[in-house]
Amino acid sequence: MQEIKVQLTDNKKEKPTDEQLPFGRYFTDHMFVMDYSQEKGWYDARIIPYQPIVLDPAAIVFHYGQTIFEGLKAYVTTNQDVLLFRPEENMKRMNRSNHRLCIPELDENLALEALKKLICIDRDWIPTQEGTSLYIRPFVFATEPYLGVAPSTTYQFVIILSPVGAYYKEGMNPVKIAVESEYVRAVKGGTGDAKTAGNYASALKAQEVAEKEGYSQVLWLDGKEHKYIEEVGSMNVFFKIDGEIITPAINGSILQGITRKSVIELLKYWEIPVIERKISMEEVYQAYKEGKLEEAFGTGTAAVISPIGELFWNDYKITIHNGATGELSKKLYDTLTGIQTGKEEDPLNWVMKVEG
Amino acid sequence: MQEIKVQLTDNKKEKPTDEQLPFGRYFTDHMFVMDYSQEKGWYDARIIPYQPIVLDPAAIVFHYGQTIFEGLKAYVTTNQDVLLFRPEENMKRMNRSNHRLCIPELDENLALEALKKLICIDRDWIPTQEGTSLYIRPFVFATEPYLGVAPSTTYQFVIILSPVGAYYKEGMNPVKIAVESEYVRAVKGGTGDAKTAGNYASALKAQEVAEKEGYSQVLWLDGKEHKYIEEVGSMNVFFKIDGEIITPAINGSILQGITRKSVIELLKYWEIPVIERKISMEEVYQAYKEGKLEEAFGTGTAAVISPIGELFWNDYKITIHNGATGELSKKLYDTLTGIQTGKEEDPLNWVMKVEG
């Protein structure tokens, strides 16, 4: 494994207080950078002061969006240990995304080492207040200055760190969601199962429209028939119907969320029935009418669990659990964040300690 | 209209000879840049020496691909006039793309003025040899350093110029095309009708697979049923079947090509039957079997007209016009490039002279 060079900053930034922290607006003192060329492969792994990226205006990323990213979090425990939650899953998914976008594979061990080393260097930036964490954003982008539509021959892999505030500042608050019937996030054969920029760019419009109508996110239906449920905002989604937990099966257009996977594994560990299958909006509506729609929630790295209080679909208002957080949603949130922050035992061996 | 400031370079680059010119690898001495903020709107329109773009690593373009672009060409006539081909169509489409990507609208007149002024300053870069041109790439990207998935509050609009070589160096050469049955370029409700990075990123994989199998491009089918023809590579597509010209109708996932539009208008002007409608691969195959598939070609700014010599679909090899360029493809190419370069009369009033 190649050596990671370190150049420390001479100008440490002032840190925000934990109370001031929003999501993704503050960045730490250092960043990790590594370059790729066809001749050298991935080379020059280095930690350097946080600084601007300098690119030719013709760099492929600006024109053809050849880029992927990951997102995960680090937490400080009450014993002052630093914990990561299933980071090897992020590294695996990063390479699956690379593959879909024709980006050369990264050494997952090196990427994980880089991430840990960077966290150690900027350790003082990890917030400690309840609900806060250090958000970690690894990303790769195409740097070759070329206007032809072709995979780049050069890339840069960067990791930046952002201390982030509590997602639920005033306790868990179920969200109102509009079911999107015009715009489509992704379709089988597209890039929906890769963590790549275009998926998010394409989602902005629907989100804008939903917000104007008073909804905080959209629920995405499949691109073929506009019937089957895929995701909610940029999260995976679960429904509790008549005692059973249902989440849309991975189908090529749904992102394989790591929180999604963990929720499924945790439910199985608890021996609560959980099934991955196609589920239509019609089915959810029928369950609601029959009084069997007990809970619904999104899962993702930022919110962990995001309970859904209301769905708006075809002029129907579907109220879930009287608009309040369901017991299972709360239990999943408490358990997952408990494991992530080292407050609860970790029966499935998910957390990784950052040493050094 | 705001003033465009000009700062000329002190270090003019060496120009490549016309014979050396590939596509999109050389860039001229200057570029146009304009910034956007919510407070100021679009501001600080300026022509400056060609130089790198400097961005915070958290800039939204790297993560969520909020970006759009355009592509058009300038030609020098034998009288030393500089001509643009329907540039106002590009400016209109640019704002349609902006709208889809939640990017603030640009002043189309200012953008066109900027483009002309930049061309005048770098006029010596326009190649003159047969088939060469100056490719113009306006693009907009999100610059705000923020990891939340939301439209940026700041943007940059840039125009760069690239002298490009003849697309057909050894005469028109029909291409072999693989019909893509796994990957999907776009689906209704997505961003297929906007010129945005994600569409091109998602297309790279299919292109890579096709090239490995000896095909130069892919033909995209619709994302819903994998039956109906959408585009070819990054071009629109036309078929001549039994004397009639057919091109897929605009449906929300097909890019509204300006060459496409011009071909339709030219055919109508010539009183040749042309129709925009759904067309399936099965229909093209049946026409081939009945000996009625007379020609097929792609249309786009780079190639203008790209004849298709062979389609590979479901293990069938469909040879078109014996693999040679059809008469109509040739006539359209000659007429369009003739109009673009001022060698032919311009009956539909398409070219715009760049003065000054």
XYZ file of C-alpha atoms in Angstrom, chain A residues 23-25 27 31 50-58 61-67 69 99-102 135 137 139 141 144-151 158 160 162 182-184 187-191 196-198 200-202 204-205 208 223-226 234, chain B residues 23-25 27 31 50-58 61-67 69 99-102 135 137 139 141 144-151 158 160 162 182-184 187-191 196-198 200-202 204-205 208 223-226 234:
126
model
C -25.272 20.182 7.746
C -22.359 20.380 5.310
C -21.327 24.036 5.599
C -15.067 21.968 6.698
C -8.259 17.137 3.092
C -8.045 22.229 3.020
C -7.769 24.222 -0.184
C -9.504 24.935 -3.492
C -9.524 22.477 -6.375
C -7.952 23.940 -9.517
C -9.191 22.555 -12.844
C -8.972 23.358 -16.520
C -12.328 24.787 -17.691
C -12.544 21.863 -20.130
C -16.438 16.750 -14.691
C -17.891 20.159 -15.645
C -19.317 18.920 -18.927
C -20.116 15.232 -18.657
C -20.439 14.732 -14.892
C -18.131 11.739 -14.611
C -18.003 11.691 -10.824
C -19.189 10.108 -4.092
C -17.464 0.726 -12.221
C -20.810 2.091 -13.465
C -19.221 5.471 -14.275
C -16.142 3.984 -16.029
C -19.652 13.848 8.129
C -17.345 12.925 1.996
C -15.493 11.754 -3.978
C -14.088 13.332 -10.413
C -8.973 15.567 -18.180
C -9.449 18.712 -20.284
C -11.328 17.196 -23.243
C -14.691 17.990 -24.815
C -15.212 14.581 -26.429
C -17.767 12.340 -24.710
C -15.456 9.620 -23.382
C -14.179 8.441 -20.000
C -10.630 13.714 -2.544
C -13.278 16.245 2.939
C -17.569 18.407 7.790
C -44.238 13.732 -13.093
C -40.478 13.671 -12.504
C -38.458 10.489 -12.321
C -34.877 3.958 -14.262
C -33.426 0.459 -14.607
C -30.452 0.657 -16.963
C -29.617 4.180 -15.774
C -27.400 5.251 -12.862
C -23.231 9.795 -8.880
C -23.929 13.491 -9.341
C -26.513 13.212 -12.135
C -29.056 14.292 -7.515
C -29.093 17.007 -10.193
C -32.136 15.423 -11.754
C -33.632 19.050 -7.641
C -36.659 20.136 -9.691
C -38.311 22.481 -5.546
C -39.695 5.358 -14.105
C -41.518 2.730 -16.138
C -45.029 2.572 -14.762
C -45.073 5.338 -12.135
C -32.315 10.827 -1.112
C -11.912 17.502 -31.440
C -11.957 19.452 -28.186
C -8.312 19.276 -27.119
C -8.395 25.922 -26.394
C -12.536 32.747 -22.045
C -7.879 31.239 -20.531
C -7.161 29.994 -17.032
C -8.088 27.318 -14.506
C -11.336 27.341 -12.589
C -10.769 27.477 -8.825
C -13.477 25.931 -6.654
C -14.016 24.894 -3.061
C -13.884 21.064 -2.824
C -17.453 21.180 -1.489
C -21.037 20.746 -9.099
C -18.597 18.069 -7.860
C -21.214 16.315 -5.740
C -24.645 16.863 -7.246
C -23.852 17.713 -10.884
C -25.927 20.868 -11.095
C -24.603 22.015 -14.461
C -23.922 23.215 -21.324
C -34.949 25.716 -15.904
C -34.880 21.896 -15.614
C -31.751 22.025 -13.434
C -33.043 24.842 -11.159
C -16.284 24.793 -31.461
C -18.773 25.568 -25.392
C -21.565 26.058 -19.680
C -22.108 25.132 -12.997
C -21.680 26.999 -3.624
C -19.668 24.989 -1.072
C -22.515 23.001 0.495
C -23.111 19.269 0.923
C -26.901 19.499 1.282
C -28.880 18.350 -1.771
C -30.371 21.681 -2.831
C -29.972 24.122 -5.723
C -18.184 30.226 -18.727
C -14.530 28.434 -23.910
C -11.796 25.089 -29.211
C -29.399 -3.072 -21.183
C -28.412 0.505 -20.391
C -30.791 3.427 -20.680
C -36.615 8.312 -19.397
C -39.587 10.684 -19.489
C -39.587 12.686 -16.265
C -35.776 12.593 -16.116
C -33.295 15.052 -17.662
C -26.805 18.399 -18.564
C -23.770 16.433 -17.412
C -25.591 13.458 -15.889
C -23.529 11.992 -20.660
C -22.017 10.369 -17.560
C -24.713 7.716 -17.649
C -20.278 6.251 -20.915
C -20.695 2.617 -19.850
C -17.462 1.442 -23.552
C -36.344 3.528 -20.879
C -39.861 2.200 -20.393
C -40.301 -0.579 -22.916
C -36.858 -0.848 -24.548
C -25.106 11.865 -28.467
